[in-house]
CSV table of C-alpha atoms and ligand atoms in Angstrom, one decimal:
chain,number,residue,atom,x,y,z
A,1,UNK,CA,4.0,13.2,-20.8
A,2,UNK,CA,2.5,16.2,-18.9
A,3,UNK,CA,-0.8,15.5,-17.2
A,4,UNK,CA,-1.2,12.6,-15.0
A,5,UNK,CA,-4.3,10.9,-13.3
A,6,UNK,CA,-3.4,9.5,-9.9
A,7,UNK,CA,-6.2,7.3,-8.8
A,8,UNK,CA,-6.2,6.7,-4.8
A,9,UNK,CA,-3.6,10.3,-4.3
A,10,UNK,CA,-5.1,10.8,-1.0
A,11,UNK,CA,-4.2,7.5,0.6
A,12,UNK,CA,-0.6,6.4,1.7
A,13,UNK,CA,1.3,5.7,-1.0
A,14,UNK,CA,-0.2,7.3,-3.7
A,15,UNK,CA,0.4,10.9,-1.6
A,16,UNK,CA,4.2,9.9,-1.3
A,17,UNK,CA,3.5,10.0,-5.3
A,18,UNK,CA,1.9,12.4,-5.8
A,19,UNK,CA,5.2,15.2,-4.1
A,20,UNK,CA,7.3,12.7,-5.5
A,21,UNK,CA,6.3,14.3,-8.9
A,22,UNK,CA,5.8,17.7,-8.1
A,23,UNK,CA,9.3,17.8,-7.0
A,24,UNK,CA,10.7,16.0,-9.6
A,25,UNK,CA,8.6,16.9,-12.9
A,26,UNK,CA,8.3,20.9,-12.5
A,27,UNK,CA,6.6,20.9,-15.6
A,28,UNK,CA,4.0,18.3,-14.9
A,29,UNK,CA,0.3,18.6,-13.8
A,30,UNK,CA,-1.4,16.1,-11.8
A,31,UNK,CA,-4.9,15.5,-11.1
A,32,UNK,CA,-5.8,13.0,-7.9
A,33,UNK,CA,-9.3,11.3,-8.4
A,34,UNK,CA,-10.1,9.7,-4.7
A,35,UNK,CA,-13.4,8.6,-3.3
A,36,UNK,CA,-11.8,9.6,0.8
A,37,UNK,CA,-12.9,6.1,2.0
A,38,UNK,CA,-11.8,6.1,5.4
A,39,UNK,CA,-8.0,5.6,4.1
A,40,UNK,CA,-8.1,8.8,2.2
A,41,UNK,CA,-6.8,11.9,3.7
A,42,UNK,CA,-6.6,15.3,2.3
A,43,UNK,CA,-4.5,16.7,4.9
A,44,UNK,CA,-2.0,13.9,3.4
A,45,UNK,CA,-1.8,16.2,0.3
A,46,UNK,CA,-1.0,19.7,2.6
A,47,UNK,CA,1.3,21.8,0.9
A,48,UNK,CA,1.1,20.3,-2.4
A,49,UNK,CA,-2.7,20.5,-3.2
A,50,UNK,CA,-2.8,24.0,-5.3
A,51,UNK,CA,-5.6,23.3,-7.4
A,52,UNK,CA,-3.3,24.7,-10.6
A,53,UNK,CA,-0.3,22.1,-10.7
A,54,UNK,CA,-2.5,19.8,-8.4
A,55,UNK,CA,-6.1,19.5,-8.4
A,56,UNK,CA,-8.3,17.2,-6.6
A,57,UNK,CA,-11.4,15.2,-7.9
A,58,UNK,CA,-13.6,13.1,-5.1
A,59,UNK,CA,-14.9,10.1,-6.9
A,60,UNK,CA,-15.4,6.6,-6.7
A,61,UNK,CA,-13.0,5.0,-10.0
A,62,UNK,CA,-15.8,2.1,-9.9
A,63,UNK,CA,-18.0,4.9,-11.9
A,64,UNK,CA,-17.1,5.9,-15.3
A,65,UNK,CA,-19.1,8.8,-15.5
A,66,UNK,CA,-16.1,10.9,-13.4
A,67,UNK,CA,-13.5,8.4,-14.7
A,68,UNK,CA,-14.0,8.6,-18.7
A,69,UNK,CA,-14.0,12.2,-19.0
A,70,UNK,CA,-11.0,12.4,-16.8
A,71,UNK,CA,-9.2,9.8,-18.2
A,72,UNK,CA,-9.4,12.0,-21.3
A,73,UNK,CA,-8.0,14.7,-20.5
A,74,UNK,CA,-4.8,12.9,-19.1
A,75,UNK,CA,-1.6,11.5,-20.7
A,76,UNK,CA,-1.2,8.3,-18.4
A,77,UNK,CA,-3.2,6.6,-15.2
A,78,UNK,CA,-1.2,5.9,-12.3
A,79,UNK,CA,-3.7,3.8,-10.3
A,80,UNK,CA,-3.0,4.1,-6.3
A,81,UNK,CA,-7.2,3.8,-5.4
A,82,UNK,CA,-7.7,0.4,-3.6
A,83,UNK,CA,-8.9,-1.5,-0.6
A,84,UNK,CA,-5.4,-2.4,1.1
A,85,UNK,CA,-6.1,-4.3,4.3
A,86,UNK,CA,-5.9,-7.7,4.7
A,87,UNK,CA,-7.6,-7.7,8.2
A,88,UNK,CA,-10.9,-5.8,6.7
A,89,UNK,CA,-10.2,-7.9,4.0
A,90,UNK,CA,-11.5,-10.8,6.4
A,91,UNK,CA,-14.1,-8.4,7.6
A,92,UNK,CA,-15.8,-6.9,4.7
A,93,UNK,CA,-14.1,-8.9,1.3
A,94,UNK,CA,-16.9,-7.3,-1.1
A,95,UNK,CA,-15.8,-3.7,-1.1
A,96,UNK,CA,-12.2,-5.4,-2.2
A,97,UNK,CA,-13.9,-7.0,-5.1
A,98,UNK,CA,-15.8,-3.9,-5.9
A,99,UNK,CA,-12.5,-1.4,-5.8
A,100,UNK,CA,-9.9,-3.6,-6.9
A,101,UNK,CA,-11.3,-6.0,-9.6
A,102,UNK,CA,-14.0,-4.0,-10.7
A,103,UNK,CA,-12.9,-0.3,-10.4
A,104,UNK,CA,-9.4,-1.4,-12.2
A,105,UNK,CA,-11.5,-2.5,-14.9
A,106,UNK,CA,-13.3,0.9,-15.2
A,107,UNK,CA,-10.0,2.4,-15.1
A,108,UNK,CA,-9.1,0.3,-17.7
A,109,UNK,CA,-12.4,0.8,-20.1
A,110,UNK,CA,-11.6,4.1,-20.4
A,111,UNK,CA,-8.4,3.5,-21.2
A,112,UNK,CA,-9.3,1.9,-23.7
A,113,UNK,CA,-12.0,4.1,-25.1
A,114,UNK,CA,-9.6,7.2,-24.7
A,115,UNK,CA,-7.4,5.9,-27.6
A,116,UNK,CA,-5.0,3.4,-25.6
A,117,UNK,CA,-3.9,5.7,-22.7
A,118,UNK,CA,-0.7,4.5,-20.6
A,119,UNK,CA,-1.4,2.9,-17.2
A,120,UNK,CA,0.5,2.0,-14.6
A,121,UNK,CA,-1.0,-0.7,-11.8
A,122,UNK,CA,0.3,-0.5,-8.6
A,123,UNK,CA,-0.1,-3.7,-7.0
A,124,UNK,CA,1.9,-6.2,-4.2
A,125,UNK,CA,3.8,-8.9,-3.9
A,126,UNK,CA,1.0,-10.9,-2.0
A,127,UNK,CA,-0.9,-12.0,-5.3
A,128,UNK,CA,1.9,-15.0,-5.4
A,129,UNK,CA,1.0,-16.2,-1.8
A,130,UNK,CA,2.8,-17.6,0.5
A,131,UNK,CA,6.4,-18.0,-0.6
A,132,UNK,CA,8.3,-21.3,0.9
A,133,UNK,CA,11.7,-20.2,2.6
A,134,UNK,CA,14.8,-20.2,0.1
A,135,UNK,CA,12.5,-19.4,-3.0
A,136,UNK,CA,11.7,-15.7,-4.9
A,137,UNK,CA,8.7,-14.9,-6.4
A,138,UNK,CA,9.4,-14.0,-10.5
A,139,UNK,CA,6.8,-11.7,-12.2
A,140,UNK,CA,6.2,-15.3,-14.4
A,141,UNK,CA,5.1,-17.2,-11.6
A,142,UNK,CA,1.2,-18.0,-11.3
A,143,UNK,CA,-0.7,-16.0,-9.0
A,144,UNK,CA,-1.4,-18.1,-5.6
A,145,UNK,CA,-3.4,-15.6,-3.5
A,146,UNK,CA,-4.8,-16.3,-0.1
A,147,UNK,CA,-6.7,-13.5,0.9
A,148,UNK,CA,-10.0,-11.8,0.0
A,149,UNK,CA,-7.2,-8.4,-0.3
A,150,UNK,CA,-4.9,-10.3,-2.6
A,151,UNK,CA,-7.1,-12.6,-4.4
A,152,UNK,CA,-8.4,-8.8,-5.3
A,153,UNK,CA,-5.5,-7.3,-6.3
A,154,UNK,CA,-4.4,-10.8,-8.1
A,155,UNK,CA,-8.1,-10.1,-10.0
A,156,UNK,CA,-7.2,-6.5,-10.7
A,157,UNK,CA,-3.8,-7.6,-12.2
A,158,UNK,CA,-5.4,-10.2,-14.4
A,159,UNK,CA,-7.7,-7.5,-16.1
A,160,UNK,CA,-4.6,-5.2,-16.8
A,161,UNK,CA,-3.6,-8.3,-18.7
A,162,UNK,CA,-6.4,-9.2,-20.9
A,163,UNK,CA,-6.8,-5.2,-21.6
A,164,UNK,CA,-2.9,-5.1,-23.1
A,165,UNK,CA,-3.2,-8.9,-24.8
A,166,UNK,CA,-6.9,-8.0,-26.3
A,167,UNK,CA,-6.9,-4.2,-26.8
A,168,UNK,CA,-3.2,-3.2,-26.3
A,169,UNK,CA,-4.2,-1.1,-23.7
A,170,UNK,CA,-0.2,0.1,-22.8
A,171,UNK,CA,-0.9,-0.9,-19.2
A,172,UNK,CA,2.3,-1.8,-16.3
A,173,UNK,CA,1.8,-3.5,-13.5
A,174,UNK,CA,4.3,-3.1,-10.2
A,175,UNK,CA,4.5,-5.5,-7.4
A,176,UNK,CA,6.1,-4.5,-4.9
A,177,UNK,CA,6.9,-5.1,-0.8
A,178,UNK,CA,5.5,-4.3,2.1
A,179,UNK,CA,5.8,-0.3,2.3
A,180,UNK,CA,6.6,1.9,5.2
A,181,UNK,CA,6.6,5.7,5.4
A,182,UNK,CA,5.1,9.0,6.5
A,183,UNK,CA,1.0,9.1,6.0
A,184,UNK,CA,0.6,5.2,6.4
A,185,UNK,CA,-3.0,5.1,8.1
A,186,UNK,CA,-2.6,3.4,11.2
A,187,UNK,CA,-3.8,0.2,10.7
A,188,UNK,CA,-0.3,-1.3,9.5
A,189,UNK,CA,2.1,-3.4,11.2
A,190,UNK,CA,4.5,-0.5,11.6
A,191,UNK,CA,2.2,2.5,12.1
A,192,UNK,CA,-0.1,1.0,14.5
A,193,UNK,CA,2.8,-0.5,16.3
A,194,UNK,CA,4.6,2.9,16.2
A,195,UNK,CA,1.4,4.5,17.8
A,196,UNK,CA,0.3,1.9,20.5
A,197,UNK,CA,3.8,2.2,21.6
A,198,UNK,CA,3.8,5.8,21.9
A,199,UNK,CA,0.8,5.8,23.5
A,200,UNK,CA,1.4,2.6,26.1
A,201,UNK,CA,-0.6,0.4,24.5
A,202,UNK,CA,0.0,-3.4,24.0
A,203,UNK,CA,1.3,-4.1,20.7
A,204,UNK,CA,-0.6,-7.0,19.5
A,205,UNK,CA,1.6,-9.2,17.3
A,206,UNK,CA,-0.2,-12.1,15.5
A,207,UNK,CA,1.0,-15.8,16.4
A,208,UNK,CA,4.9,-16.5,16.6
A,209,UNK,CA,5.3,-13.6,14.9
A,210,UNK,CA,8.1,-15.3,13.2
A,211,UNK,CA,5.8,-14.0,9.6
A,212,UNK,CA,8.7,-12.7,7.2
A,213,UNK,CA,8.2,-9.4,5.2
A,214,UNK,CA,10.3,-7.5,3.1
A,215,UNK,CA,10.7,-3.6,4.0
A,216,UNK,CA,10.5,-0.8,1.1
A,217,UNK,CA,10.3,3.0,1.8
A,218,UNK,CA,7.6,4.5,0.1
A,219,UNK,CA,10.3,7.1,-1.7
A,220,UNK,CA,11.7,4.2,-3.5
A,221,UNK,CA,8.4,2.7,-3.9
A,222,UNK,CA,7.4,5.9,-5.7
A,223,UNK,CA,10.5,6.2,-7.9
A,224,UNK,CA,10.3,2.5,-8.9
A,225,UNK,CA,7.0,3.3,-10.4
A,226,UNK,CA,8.1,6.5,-11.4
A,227,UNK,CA,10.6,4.7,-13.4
A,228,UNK,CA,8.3,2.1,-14.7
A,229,UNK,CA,5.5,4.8,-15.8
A,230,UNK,CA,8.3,6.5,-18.2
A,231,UNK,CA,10.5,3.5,-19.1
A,232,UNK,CA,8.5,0.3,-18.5
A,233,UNK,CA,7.3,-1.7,-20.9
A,234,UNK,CA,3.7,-2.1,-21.4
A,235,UNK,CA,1.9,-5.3,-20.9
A,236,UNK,CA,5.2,-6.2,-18.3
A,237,UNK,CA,5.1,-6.7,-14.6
A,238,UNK,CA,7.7,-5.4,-12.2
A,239,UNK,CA,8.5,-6.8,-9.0
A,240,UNK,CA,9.7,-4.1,-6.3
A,241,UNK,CA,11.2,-5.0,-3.0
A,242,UNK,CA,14.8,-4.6,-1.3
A,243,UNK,CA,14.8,-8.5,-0.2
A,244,UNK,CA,15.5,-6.5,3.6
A,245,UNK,CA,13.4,-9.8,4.7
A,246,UNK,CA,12.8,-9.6,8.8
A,247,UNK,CA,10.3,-11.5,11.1
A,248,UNK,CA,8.0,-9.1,12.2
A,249,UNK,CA,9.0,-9.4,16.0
A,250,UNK,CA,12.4,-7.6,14.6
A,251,UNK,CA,10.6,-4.9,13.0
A,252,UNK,CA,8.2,-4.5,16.2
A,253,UNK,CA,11.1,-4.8,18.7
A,254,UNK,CA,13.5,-2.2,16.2
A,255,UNK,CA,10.2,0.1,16.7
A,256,UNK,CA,10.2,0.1,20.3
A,257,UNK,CA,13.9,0.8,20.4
A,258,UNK,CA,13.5,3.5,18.5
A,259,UNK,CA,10.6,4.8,20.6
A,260,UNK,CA,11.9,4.2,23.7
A,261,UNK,CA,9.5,2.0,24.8
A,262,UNK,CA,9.6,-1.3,27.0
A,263,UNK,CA,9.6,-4.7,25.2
A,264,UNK,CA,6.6,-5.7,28.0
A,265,UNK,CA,4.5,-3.8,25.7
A,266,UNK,CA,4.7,-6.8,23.6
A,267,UNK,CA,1.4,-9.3,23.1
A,268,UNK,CA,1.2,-12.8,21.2
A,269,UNK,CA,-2.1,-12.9,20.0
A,270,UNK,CA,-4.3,-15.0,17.8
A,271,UNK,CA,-3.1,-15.3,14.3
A,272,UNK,CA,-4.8,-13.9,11.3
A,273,UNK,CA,-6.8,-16.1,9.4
A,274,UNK,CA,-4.7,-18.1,6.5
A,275,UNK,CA,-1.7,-16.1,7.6
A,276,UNK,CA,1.0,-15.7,4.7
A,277,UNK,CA,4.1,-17.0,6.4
A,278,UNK,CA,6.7,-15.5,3.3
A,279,UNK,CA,6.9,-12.9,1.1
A,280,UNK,CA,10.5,-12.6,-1.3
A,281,UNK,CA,10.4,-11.0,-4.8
A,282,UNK,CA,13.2,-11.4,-7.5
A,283,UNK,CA,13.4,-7.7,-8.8
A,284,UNK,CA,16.2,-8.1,-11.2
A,285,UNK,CA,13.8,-6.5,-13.6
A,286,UNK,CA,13.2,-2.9,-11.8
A,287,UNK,CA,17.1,-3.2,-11.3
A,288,UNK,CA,17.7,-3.8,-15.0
A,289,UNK,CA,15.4,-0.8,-15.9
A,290,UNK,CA,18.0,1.6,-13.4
A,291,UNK,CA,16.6,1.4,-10.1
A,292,UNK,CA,17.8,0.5,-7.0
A,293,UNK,CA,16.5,1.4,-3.2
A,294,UNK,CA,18.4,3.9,-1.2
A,295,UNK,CA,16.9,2.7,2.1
A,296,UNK,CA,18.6,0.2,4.5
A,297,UNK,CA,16.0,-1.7,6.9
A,298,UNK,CA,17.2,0.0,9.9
A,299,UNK,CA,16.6,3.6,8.7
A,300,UNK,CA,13.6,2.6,6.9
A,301,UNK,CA,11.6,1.6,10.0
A,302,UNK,CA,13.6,3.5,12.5
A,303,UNK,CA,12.9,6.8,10.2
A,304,UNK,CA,9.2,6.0,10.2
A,305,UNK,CA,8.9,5.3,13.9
A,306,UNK,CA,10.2,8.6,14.5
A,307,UNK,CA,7.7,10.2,11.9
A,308,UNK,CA,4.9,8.9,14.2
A,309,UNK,CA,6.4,10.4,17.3
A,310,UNK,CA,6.9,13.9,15.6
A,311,UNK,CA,3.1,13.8,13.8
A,312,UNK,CA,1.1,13.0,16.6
A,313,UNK,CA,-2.0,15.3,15.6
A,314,UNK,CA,-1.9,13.4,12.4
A,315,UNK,CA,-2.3,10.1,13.3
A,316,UNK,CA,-4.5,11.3,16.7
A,317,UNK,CA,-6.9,13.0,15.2
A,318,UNK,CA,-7.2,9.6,12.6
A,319,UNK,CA,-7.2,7.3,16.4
A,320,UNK,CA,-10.0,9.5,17.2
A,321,UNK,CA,-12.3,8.5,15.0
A,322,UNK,CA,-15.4,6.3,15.2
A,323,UNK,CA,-14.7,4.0,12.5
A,324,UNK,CA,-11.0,3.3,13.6
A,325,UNK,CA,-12.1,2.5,17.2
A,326,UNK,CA,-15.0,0.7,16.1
A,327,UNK,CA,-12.4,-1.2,13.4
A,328,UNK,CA,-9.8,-1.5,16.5
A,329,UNK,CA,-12.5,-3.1,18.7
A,330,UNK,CA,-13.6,-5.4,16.1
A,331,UNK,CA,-10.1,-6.7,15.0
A,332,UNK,CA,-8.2,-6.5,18.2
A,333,UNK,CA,-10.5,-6.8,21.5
A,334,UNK,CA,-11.1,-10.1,21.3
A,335,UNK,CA,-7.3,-10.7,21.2
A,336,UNK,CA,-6.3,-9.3,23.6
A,337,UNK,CA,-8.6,-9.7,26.6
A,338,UNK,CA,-6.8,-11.7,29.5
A,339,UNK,CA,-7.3,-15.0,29.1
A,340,UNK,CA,-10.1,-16.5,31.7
A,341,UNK,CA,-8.5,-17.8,35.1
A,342,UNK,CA,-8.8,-22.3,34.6
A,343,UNK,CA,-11.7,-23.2,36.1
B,1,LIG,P1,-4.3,3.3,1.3
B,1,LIG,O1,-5.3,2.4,1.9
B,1,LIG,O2,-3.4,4.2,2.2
B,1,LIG,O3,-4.9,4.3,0.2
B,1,LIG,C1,-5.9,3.9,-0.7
B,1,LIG,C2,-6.5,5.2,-1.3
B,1,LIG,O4,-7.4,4.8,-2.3
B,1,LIG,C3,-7.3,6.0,-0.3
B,1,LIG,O5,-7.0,7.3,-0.4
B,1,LIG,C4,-8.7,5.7,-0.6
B,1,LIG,O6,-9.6,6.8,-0.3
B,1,LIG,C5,-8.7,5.5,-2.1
B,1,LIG,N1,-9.8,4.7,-2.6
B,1,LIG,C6,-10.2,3.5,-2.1
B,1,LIG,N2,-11.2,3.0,-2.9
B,1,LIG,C7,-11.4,3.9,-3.9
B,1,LIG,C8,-12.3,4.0,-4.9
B,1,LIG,N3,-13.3,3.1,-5.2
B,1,LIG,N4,-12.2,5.1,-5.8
B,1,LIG,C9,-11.3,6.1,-5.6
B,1,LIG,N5,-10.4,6.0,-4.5
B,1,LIG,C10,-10.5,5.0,-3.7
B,1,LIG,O7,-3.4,2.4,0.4
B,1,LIG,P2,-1.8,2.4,0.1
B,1,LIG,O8,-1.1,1.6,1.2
B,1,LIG,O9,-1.3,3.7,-0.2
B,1,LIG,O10,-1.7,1.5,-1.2
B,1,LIG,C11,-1.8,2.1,-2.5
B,1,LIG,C12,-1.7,1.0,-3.6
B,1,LIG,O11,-0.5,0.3,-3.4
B,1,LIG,C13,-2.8,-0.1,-3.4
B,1,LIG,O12,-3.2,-0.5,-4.7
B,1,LIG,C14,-2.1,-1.3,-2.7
B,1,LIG,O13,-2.6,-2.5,-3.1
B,1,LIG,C15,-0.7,-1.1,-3.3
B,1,LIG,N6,0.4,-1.6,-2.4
B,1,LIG,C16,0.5,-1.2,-1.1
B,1,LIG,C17,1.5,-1.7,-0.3
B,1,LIG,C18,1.6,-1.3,1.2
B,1,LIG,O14,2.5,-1.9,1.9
B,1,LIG,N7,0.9,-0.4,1.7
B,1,LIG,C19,2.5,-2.6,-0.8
B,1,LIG,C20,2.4,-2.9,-2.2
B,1,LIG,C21,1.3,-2.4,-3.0
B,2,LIG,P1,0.3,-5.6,7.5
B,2,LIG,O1,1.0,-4.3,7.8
B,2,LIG,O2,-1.2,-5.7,7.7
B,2,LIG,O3,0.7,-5.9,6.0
B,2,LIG,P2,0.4,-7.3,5.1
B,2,LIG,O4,-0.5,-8.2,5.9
B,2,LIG,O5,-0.3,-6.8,3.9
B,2,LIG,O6,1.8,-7.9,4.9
B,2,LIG,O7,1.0,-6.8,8.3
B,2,LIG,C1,2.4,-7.0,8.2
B,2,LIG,C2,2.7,-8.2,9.0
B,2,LIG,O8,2.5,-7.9,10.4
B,2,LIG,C3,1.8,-9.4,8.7
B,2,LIG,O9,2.5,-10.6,8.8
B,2,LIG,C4,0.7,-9.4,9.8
B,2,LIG,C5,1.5,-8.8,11.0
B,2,LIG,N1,0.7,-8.0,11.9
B,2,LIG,C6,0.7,-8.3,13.3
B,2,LIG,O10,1.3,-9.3,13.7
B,2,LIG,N2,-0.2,-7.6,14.1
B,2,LIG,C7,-0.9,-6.6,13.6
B,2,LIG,O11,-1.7,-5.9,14.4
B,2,LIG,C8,-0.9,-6.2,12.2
B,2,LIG,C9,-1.7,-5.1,11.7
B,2,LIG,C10,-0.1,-7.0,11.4
């Protein structure tokens, strides 16, 4: 396998990908199809964006006049391109349905209609819902999802499905943890925490904060689907996480350590609508296949924090913006205003 699509290159993850594979594969060519939805970044891609080894397509993979062609000139899909935020989620859940359902199913059409091309979908762990305390999540399990952004991404899954049961489409599908790393657009726990606390700001953290998550570095994120691209089977799921499972105030207060930055900072606020309290995955499967993380919790948020502090004109120029501030007002103004004096 020599040329690969990656769908959504210019976002978080999928840029961790996409030098994952230019340092690995020498001899591979990738091509990165992303729309630059306010998510997308091409400055994500400096050093790495030559336009021989690694070219860049803007498009939108809902239409299948860019995707088709493309899609035929490649060896294998690697589909990063998604709406990704459960807060905008609750704010705007149509673009999710448009992106993640229906753009996965253009991705997959031409799939299809290119001869069977190999696929791999990267999706989450939060299609299975809320998961009760003492309890994994198996890739058998039925899909419980509670958000517009999962239901989505549960949506999406389901089509990679039907493609590989009806058409044999040779189509994977990764679920993996909450991921943490460099070029995370701000709007995450850990990179908006990381930046509100380097700039002073209160760190708004949503009811008890007692919500458990399970912590992945986007490296071994990468090389889990790296692994499952070349040696997964198609028409399988793979769950990815490390089962590092911490309540958020741990990860927010292991931030602030590593920033040097007072625990006053701290704010309870509201809690996010239908709120998943658990997330755990049973990843024996990724593990059988070979891999296994090479991140402990403490260096994999500790290691990010520290990426924020030392790419400040990254993430400021990003802060700067009119649609983040206008997204920040929206989501956290409310929040945090002082609560009126009793009357
Ligand atoms: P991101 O929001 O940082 O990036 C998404 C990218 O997709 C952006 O570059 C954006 O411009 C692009 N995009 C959005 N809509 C598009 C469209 N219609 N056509 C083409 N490009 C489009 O997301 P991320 O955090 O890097 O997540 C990547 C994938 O991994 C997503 O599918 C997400 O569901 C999944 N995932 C993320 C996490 C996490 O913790 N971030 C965990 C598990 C799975
Ligand atoms: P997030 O990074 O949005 O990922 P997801 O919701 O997809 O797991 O949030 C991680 C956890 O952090 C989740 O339980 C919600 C919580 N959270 C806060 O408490 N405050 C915030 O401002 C954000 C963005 C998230």
């Amino acid at each position: 396998m020599k040329k690969l699509l990656i769908t959504g290159g210019a976002g978080f993850i999928g840029s961790n990908f996409v030098r994952h594979v230019v340092q690995k594969s020498p001899d591979y060519q990738v091509t990165v199809l992303d729309k630059l939805t306010y998510a997308g970044n091409l400055t994500n891609l400096d050093g790495v964006l030559d336009g021989a080894r690694v070219r860049f397509v803007q498009g939108d993979i809902c239409d299948p006049a860019i995707v088709d062609p493309l899609v035929r000139e490649h060896d294998a899909v690697v589909n990063f391109a998604a709406e990704t935020h459960v807060d905008r989620s609750l704010l705007n859940p149509g673009a999710f349905v448009q992106t993640d359902v229906f753009g996965t199913y253009v991705l997959l059409e031409a799939c299809r209609r290119a001869g069977g091309t190999r696929m791999v979908q990267v999706s989450t762990d939060e299609v299975y819902g809320d998961v009760p305390p003492g309890t994994q999540s198996l890739e058998t399990d039925r899909l419980n999802p509670r958000s517009p952004y999962s239901a989505s991404k549960g949506g999406g899954d389901l089509q990679c499905l039907g493609f590989f049961h009806t058409y044999q489409v040779p189509v994977s599908i990764t679920r993996a943890a909450n991921t943490v790393g460099p070029f995370q657009y701000p709007e995450k726990l850990v990179p908006l925490m990381s930046t509100n606390a380097i700039l002073g700001l209160p760190l708004p953290v949503y009811g008890d904060g007692q919500q458990v998550r399970d912590w992945l570095h986007a490296s071994d994120h990468c090389a889990a689907i790296d692994l499952v691209l070349h040696r997964g089977t198609p028409g399988e799921v793979y769950n990815v996480g490390v089962g590092y499972e911490r309540p958020n105030v741990e990860v927010v207060e292991l931030i602030l350590t590593e920033l040097g930055a007072p625990r006053s900072l701290i704010r309870h606020v509201a809690d996010r609508q239908g709120h998943d309290r658990r997330y755990s995955l049973d990843c024996q499967k990724v593990r059988a296949l070979g891999w296994s993380p090479t991140y402990t919790f403490e260096r994999c948020i500790r290691e990010t924090a520290r990426w924020y502090a030392e790419h400040r004109p990254w993430w400021e120029a990003i802060r700067a913006r009119v649609d983040f501030q206008s997204y920040y007002r929206q989501n956290y103004e409310h929040r945090l205003q002082p609560a009126a004096p009793p009357a």
